[in-house]
Coordinates of N, CA and C in Angstrom, one line a residue:
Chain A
X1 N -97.3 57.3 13.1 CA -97.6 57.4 11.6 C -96.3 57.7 10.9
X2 N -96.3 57.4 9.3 CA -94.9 58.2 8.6 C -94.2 57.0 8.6
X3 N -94.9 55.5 8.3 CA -93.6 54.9 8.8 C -93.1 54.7 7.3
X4 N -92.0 53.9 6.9 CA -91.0 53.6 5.9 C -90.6 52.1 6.6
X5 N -90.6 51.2 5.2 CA -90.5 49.9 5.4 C -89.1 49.7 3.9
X6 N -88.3 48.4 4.5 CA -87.5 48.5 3.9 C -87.1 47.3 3.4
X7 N -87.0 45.8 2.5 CA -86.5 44.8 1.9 C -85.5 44.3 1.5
X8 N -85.1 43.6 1.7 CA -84.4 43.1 3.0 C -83.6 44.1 3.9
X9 N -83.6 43.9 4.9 CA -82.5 44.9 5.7 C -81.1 44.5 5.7
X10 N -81.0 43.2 5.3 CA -79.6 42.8 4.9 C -79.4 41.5 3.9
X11 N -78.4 42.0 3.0 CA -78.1 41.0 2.3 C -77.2 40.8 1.3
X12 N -76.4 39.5 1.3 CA -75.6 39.0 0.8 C -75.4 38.9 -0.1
X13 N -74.6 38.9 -1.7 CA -74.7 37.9 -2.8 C -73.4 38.0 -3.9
X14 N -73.2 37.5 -4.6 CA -72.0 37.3 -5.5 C -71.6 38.5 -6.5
X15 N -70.5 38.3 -6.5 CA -70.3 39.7 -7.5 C -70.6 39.2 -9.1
X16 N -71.7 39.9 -9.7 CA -71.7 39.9 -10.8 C -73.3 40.0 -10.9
X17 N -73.9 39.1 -9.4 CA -75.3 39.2 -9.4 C -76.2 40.5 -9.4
X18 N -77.5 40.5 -9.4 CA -77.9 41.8 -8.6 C -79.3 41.6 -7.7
X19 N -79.3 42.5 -7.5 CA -79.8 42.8 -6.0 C -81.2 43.3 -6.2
X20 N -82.0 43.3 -5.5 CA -83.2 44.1 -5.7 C -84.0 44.0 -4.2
X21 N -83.9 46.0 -4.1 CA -84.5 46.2 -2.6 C -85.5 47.2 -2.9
X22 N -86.4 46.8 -1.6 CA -88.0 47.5 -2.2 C -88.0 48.6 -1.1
X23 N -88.9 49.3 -1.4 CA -89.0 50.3 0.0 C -90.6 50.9 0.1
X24 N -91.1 51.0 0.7 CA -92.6 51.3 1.0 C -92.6 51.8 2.5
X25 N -93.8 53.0 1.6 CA -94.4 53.7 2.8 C -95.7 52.9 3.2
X26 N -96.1 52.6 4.0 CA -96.6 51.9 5.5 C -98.1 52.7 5.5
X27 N -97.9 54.0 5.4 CA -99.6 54.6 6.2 C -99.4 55.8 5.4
X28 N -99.0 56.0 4.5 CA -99.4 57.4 3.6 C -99.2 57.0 2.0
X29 N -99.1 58.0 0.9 CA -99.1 57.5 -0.3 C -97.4 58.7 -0.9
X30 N -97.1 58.2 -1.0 CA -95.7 58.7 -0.9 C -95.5 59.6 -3.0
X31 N -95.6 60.4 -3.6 CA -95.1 60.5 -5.2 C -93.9 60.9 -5.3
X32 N -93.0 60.7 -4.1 CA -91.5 61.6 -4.0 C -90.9 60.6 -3.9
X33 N -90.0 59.5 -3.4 CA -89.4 58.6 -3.0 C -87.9 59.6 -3.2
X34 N -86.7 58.7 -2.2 CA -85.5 58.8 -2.7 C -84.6 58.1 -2.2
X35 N -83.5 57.7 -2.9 CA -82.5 56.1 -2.6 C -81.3 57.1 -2.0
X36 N -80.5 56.7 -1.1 CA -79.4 57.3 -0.7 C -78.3 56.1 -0.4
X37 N -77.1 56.2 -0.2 CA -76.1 55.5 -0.1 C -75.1 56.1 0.3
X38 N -74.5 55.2 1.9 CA -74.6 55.4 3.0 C -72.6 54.5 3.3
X39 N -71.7 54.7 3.0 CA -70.1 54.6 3.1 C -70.0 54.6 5.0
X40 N -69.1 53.8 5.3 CA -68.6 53.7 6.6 C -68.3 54.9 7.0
X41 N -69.0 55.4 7.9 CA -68.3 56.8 8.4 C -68.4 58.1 7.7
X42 N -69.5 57.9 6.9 CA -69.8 58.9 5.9 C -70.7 59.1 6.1
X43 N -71.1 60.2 5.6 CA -72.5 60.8 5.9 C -73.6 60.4 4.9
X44 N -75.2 60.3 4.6 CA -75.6 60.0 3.2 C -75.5 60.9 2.0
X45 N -75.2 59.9 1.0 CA -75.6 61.4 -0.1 C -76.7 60.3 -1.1
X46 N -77.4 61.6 -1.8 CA -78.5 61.1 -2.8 C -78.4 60.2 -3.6
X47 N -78.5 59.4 -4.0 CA -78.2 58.7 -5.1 C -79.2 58.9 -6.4
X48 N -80.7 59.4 -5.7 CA -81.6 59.5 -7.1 C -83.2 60.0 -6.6
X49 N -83.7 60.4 -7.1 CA -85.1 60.9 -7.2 C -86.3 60.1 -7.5
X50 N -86.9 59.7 -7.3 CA -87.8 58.5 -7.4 C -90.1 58.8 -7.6
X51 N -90.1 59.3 -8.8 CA -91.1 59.9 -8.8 C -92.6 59.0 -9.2
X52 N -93.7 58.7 -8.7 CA -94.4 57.6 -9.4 C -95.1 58.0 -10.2
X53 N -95.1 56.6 -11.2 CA -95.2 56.7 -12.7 C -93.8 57.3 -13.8
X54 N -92.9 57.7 -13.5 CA -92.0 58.5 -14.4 C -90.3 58.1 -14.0
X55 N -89.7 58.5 -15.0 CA -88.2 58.1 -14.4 C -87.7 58.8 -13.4
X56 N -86.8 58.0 -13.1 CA -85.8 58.7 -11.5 C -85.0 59.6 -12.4
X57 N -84.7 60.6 -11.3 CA -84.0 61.7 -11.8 C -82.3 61.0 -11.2
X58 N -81.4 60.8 -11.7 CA -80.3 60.2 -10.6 C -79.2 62.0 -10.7
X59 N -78.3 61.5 -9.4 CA -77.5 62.3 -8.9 C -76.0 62.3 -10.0
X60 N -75.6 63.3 -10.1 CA -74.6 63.4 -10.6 C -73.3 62.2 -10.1
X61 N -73.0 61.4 -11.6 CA -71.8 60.3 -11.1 C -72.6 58.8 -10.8
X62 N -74.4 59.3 -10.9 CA -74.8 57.8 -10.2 C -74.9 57.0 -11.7
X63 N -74.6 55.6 -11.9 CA -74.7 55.1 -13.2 C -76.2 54.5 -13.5
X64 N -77.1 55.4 -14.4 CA -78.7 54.6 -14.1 C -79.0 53.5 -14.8
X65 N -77.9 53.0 -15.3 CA -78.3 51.5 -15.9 C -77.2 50.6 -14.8
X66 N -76.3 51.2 -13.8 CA -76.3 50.4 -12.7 C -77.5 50.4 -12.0
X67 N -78.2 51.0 -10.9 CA -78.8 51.7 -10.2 C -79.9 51.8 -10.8
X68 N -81.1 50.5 -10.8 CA -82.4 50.6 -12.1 C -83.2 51.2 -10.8
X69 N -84.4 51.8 -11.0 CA -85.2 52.4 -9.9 C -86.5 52.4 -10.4
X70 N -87.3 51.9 -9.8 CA -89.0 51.3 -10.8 C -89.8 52.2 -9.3
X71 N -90.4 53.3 -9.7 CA -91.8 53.4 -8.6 C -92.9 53.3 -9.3
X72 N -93.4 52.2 -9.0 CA -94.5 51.5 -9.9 C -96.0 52.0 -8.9
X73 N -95.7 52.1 -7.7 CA -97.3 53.3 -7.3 C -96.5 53.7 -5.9
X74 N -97.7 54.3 -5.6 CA -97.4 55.2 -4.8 C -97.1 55.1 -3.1
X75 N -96.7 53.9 -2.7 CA -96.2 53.3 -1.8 C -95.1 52.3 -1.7
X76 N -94.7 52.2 -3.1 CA -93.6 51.3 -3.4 C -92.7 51.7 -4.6
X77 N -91.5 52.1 -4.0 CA -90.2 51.8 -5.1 C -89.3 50.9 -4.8
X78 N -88.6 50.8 -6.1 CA -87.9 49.8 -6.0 C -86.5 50.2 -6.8
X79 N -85.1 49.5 -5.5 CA -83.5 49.7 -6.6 C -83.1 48.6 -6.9
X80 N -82.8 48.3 -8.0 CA -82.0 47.2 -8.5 C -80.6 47.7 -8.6
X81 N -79.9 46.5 -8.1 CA -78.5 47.0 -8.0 C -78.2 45.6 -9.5
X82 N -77.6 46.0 -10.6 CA -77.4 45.4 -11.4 C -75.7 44.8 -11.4
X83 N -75.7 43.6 -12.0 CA -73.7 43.3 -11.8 C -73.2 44.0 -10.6
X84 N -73.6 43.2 -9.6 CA -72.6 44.0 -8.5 C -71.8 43.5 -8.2
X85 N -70.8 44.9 -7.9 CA -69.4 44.5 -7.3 C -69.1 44.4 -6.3
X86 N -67.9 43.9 -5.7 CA -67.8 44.4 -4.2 C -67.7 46.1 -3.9
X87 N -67.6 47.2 -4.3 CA -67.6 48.5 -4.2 C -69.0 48.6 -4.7
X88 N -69.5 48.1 -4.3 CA -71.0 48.4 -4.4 C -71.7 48.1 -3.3
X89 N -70.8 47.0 -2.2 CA -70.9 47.3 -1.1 C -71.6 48.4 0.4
X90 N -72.7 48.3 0.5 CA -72.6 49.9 1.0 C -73.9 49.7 2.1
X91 N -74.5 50.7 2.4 CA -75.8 50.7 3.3 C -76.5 51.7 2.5
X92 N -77.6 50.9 2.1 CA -78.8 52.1 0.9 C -80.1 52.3 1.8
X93 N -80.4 53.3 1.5 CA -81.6 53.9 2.6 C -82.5 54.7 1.6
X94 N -83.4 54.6 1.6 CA -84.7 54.6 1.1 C -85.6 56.0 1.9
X95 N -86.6 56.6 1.3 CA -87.0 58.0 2.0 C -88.4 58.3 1.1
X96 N -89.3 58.7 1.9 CA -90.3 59.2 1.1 C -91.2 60.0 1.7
X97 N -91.2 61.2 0.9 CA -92.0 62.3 1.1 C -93.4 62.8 1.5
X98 N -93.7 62.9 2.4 CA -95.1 63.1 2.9 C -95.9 64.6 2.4
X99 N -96.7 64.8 1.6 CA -97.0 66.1 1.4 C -97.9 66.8 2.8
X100 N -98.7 65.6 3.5 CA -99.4 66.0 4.8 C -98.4 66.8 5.8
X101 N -96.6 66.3 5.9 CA -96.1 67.1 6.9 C -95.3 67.6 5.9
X102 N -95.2 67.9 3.9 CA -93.3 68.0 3.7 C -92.4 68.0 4.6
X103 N -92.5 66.8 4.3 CA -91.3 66.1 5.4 C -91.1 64.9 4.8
X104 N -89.4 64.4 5.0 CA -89.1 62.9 3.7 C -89.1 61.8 5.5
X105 N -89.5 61.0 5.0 CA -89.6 60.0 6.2 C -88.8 58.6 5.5
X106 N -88.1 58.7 6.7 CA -87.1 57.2 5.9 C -86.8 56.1 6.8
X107 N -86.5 55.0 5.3 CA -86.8 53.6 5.8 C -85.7 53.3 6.9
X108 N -85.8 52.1 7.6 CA -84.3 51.6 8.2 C -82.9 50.8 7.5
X109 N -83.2 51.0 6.5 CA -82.0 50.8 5.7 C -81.8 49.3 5.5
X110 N -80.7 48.7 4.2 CA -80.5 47.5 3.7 C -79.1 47.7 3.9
X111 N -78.3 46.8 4.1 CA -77.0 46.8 3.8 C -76.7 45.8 3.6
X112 N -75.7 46.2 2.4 CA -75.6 45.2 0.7 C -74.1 44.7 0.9
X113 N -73.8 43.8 1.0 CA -72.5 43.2 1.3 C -72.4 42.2 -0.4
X114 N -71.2 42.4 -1.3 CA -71.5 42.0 -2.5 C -69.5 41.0 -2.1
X115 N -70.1 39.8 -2.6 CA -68.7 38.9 -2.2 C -67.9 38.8 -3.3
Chain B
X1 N -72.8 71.0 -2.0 CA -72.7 71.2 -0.9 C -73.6 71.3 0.6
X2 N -73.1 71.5 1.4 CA -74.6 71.4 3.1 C -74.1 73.2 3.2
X3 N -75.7 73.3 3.7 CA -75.4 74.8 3.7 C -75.4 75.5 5.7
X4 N -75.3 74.0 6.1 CA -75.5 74.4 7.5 C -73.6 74.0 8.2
X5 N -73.7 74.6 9.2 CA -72.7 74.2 10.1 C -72.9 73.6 10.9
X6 N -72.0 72.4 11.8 CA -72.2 72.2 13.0 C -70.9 71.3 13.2
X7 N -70.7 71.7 14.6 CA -69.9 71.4 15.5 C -69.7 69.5 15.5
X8 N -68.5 69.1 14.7 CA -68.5 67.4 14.9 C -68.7 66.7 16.1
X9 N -69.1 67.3 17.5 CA -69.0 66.0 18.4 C -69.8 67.1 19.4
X10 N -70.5 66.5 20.5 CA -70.8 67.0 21.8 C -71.1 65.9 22.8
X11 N -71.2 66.3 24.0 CA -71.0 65.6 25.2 C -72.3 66.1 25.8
X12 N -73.2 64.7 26.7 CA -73.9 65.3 27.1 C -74.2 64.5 28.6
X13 N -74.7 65.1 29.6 CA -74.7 64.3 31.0 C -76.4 63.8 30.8
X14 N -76.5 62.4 31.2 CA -77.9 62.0 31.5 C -78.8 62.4 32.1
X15 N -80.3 62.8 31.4 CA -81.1 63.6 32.3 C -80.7 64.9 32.0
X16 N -79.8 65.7 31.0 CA -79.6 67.1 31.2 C -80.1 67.1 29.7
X17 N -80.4 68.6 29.8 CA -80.5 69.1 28.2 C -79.5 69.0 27.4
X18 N -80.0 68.5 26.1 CA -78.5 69.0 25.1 C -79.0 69.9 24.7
X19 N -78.2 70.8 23.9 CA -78.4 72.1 23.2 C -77.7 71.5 21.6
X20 N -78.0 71.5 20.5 CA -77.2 71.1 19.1 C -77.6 72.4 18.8
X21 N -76.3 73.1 18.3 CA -76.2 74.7 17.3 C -76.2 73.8 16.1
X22 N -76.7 75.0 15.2 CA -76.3 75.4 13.8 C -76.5 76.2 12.8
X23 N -75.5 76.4 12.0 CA -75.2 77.8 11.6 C -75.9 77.7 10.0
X24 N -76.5 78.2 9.4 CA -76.8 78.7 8.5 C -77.1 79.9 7.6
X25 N -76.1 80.3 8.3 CA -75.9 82.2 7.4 C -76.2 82.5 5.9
X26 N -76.3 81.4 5.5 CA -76.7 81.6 3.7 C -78.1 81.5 3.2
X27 N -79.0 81.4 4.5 CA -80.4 80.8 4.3 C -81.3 81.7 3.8
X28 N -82.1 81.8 2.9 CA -83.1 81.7 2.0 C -84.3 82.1 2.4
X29 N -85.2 82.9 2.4 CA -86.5 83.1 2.7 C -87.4 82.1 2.9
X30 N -86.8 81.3 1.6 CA -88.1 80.3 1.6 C -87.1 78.5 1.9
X31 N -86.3 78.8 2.7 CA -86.3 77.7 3.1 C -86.5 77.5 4.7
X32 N -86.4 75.9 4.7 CA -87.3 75.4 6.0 C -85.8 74.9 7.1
X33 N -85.7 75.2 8.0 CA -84.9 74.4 8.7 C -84.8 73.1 9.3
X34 N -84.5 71.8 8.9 CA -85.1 70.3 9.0 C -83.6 69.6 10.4
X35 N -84.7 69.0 11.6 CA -83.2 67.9 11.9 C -83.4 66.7 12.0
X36 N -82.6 65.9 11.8 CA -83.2 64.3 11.2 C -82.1 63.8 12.4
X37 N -81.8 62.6 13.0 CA -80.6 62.0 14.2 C -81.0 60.5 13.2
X38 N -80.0 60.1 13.6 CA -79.6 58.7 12.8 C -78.1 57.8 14.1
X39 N -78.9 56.8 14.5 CA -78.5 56.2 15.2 C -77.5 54.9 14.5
X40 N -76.4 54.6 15.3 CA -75.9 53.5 14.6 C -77.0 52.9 14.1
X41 N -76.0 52.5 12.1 CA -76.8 51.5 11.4 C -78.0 51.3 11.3
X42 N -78.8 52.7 11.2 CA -80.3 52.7 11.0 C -80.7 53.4 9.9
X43 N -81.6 54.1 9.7 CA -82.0 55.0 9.0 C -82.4 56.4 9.6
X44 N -82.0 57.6 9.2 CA -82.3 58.5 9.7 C -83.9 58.8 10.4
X45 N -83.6 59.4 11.4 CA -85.6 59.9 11.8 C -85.6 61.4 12.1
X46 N -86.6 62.0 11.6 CA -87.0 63.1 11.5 C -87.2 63.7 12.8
X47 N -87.0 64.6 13.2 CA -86.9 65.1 14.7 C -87.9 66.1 14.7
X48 N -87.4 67.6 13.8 CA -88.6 68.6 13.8 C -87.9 69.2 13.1
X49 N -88.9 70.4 12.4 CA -88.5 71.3 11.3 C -88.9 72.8 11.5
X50 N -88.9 73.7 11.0 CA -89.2 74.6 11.5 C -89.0 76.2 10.4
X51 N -89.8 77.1 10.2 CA -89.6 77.9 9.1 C -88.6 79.2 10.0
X52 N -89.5 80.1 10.9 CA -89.1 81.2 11.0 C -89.0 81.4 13.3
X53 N -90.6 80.8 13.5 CA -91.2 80.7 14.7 C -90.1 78.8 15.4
X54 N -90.1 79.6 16.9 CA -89.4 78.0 17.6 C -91.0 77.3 17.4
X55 N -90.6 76.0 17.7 CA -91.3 74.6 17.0 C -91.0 73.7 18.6
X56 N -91.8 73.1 18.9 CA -91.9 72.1 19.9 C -92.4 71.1 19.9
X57 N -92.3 69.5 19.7 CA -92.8 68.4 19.5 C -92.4 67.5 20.7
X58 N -93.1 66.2 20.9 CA -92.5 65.5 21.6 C -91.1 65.0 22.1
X59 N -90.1 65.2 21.0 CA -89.2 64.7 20.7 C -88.3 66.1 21.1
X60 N -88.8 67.5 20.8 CA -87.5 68.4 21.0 C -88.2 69.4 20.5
X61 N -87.3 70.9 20.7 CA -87.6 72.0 20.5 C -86.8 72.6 19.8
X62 N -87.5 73.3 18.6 CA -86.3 74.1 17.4 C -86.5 75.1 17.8
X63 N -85.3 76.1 18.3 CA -85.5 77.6 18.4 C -84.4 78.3 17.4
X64 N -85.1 79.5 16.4 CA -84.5 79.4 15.4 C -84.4 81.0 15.9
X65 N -83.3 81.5 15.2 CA -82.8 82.8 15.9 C -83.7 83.9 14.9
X66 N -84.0 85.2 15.4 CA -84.3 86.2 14.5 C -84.0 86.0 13.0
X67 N -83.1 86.3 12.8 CA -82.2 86.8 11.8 C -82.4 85.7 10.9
X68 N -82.7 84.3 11.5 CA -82.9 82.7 10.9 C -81.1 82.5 10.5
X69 N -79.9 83.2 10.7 CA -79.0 82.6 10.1 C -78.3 81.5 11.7
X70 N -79.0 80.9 12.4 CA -78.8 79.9 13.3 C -79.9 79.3 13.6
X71 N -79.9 77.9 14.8 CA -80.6 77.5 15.3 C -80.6 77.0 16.4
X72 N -80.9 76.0 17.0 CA -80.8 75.2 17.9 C -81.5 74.4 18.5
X73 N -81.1 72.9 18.3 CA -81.9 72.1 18.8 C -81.8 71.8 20.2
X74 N -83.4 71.5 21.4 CA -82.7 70.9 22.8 C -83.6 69.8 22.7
X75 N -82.8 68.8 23.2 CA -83.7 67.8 23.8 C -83.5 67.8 25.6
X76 N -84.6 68.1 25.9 CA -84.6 68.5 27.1 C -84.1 67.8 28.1
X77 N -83.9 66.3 28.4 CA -83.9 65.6 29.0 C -83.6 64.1 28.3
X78 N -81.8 64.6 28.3 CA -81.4 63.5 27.2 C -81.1 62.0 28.0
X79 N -81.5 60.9 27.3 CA -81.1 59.9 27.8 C -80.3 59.0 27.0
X80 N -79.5 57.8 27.1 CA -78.8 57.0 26.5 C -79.2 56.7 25.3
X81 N -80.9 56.6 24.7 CA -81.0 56.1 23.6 C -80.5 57.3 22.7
X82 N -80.7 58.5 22.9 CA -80.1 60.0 22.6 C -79.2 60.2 21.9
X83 N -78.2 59.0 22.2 CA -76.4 58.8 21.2 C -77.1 58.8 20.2
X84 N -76.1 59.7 19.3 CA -76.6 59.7 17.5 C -76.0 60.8 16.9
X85 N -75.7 60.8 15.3 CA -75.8 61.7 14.6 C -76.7 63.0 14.9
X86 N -76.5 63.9 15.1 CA -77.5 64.7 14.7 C -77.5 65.7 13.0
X87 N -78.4 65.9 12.5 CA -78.1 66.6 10.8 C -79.2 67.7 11.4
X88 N -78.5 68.5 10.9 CA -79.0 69.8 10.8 C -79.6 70.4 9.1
X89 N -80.0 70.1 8.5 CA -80.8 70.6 7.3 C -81.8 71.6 6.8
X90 N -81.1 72.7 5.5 CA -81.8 73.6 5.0 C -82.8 72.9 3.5
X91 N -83.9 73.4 3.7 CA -84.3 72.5 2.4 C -85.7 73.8 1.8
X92 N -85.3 74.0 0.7 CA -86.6 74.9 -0.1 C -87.7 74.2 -0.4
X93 N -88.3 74.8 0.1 CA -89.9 74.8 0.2 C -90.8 75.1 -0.8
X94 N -90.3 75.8 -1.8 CA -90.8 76.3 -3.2 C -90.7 75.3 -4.0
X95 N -91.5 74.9 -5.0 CA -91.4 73.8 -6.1 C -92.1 72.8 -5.7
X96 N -90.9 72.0 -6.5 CA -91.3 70.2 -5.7 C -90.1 70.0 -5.8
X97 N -89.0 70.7 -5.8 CA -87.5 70.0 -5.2 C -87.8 69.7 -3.8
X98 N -88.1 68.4 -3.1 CA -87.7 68.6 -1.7 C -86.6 67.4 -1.4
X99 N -85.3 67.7 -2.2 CA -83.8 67.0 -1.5 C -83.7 67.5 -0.9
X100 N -83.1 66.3 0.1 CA -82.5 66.7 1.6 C -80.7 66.7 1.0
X101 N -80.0 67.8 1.1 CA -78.6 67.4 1.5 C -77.8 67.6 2.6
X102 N -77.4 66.1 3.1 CA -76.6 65.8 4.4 C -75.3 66.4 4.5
X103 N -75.1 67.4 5.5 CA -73.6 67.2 6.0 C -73.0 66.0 6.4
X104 N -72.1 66.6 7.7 CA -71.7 65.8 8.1 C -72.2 65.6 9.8
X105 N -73.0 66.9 10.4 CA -73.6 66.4 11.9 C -72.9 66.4 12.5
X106 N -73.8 65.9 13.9 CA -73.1 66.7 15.3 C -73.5 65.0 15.8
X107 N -72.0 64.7 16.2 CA -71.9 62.9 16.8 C -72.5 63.6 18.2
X108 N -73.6 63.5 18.8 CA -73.9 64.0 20.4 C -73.4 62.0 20.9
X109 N -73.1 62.6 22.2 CA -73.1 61.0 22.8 C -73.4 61.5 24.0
X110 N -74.6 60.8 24.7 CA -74.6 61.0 26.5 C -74.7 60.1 27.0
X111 N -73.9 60.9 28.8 CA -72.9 59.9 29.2 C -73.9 59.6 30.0
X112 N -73.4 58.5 31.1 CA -74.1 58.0 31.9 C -73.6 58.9 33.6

């Protein structure tokens, strides 16, 4: 159980384009979500809070009209990565909170290669 | 900031216990002690968590010290799939804040 599903797990595209990766919980109803982004060699840090029905709360430094975040119910959010750059480049990972264990259960991750 | 410690790297023989410390001397009444391992290029997985009492799942056993300002994870009977990150995580239980913030983990790797 707990699983976390993630769209596309990889993918390619032009700088200037943008991106859009979904993330869903599998077998629970998730009202917490959260997007994280993930640097070679680095550990994750937050990028945003993802609550359904309401705005993401984003992390300090994150730009939210880069970084659009829709959780439209309660098994699906979604990040748009808007005009991307190559430093936008990264591995984004997806997470969502189980109130049955409080516990965040996360996806297997997308990595965004931007040319 | 991570409010836990841990040791960057350990070594571990196949078939043997690992033992993963960590330190948390700043911890909180009401926080929970969480450990998640993250394998190359995946997404993290939840291992086990634990308040005050050791915790035992399929996967591993949290023994959390008196005092709560440590812990320690074993996986009893480590095998090759076992290489990974390990994160050690304090997270409050009160509210609806439940962010996770990541250090930087314990690279375990076992040998053959």
């Amino acid at each position: 159980g707990a699983v976390v599903s993630q769209h596309p797990s990889w993918v390619i595209c032009k700088s200037g384009t943008s991106v859009k990766i979904e993330c869903r919980s599998l077998d629970f109803q998730a009202t917490t979500m959260f997007w994280y982004r993930q640097f070679p060699k680095q550990s994750l840090m937050l990028m945003a809070t993802s609550n359904e029905g309401s705005k993401a709360t984003y992390e300090q430094g994150v730009e939210k009209d880069k970084f659009l975040i829709n959780h439209a119910s309660l098994t699906l959010s979604t990040l748009t990565v808007t005009s991307a750059h190559p430093e936008d480049s990264s591995f984004y990972i997806c997470s969502a909170y189980w109130t049955g264990s409080d516990t965040q259960y996360f996806g297997p991750g997308t990595r965004l290669t931007v040319l | 900031d991570a409010k836990t410690t841990q040791p960057p790297s350990m070594d571990c023989a196949e078939g043997r216990a690992a033992n993963l410390p960590c330190n948390h001397s700043t911890i909180s009444g009401n926080e929970y002690v969480y450990w998640y391992r993250q394998i190359h290029s995946q997404g993290p997985q939840y291992i086990i968590h634990g308040l005050k009492n050791n915790e035992t799942n399929e996967m591993a056993s949290l023994i959390i010290t008196e005092d709560r300002k440590s812990s320690t994870l074993i996986l009893p009977h480590a095998t090759l799939r076992d290489t990974a990150v390990y994160y050690c995580i304090v997270r409050d239980f009160g509210g609806s804040n439940y962010k996770l913030t990541f250090g930087k983990g314990t690279l375990l790797t076992v040998n053959p």
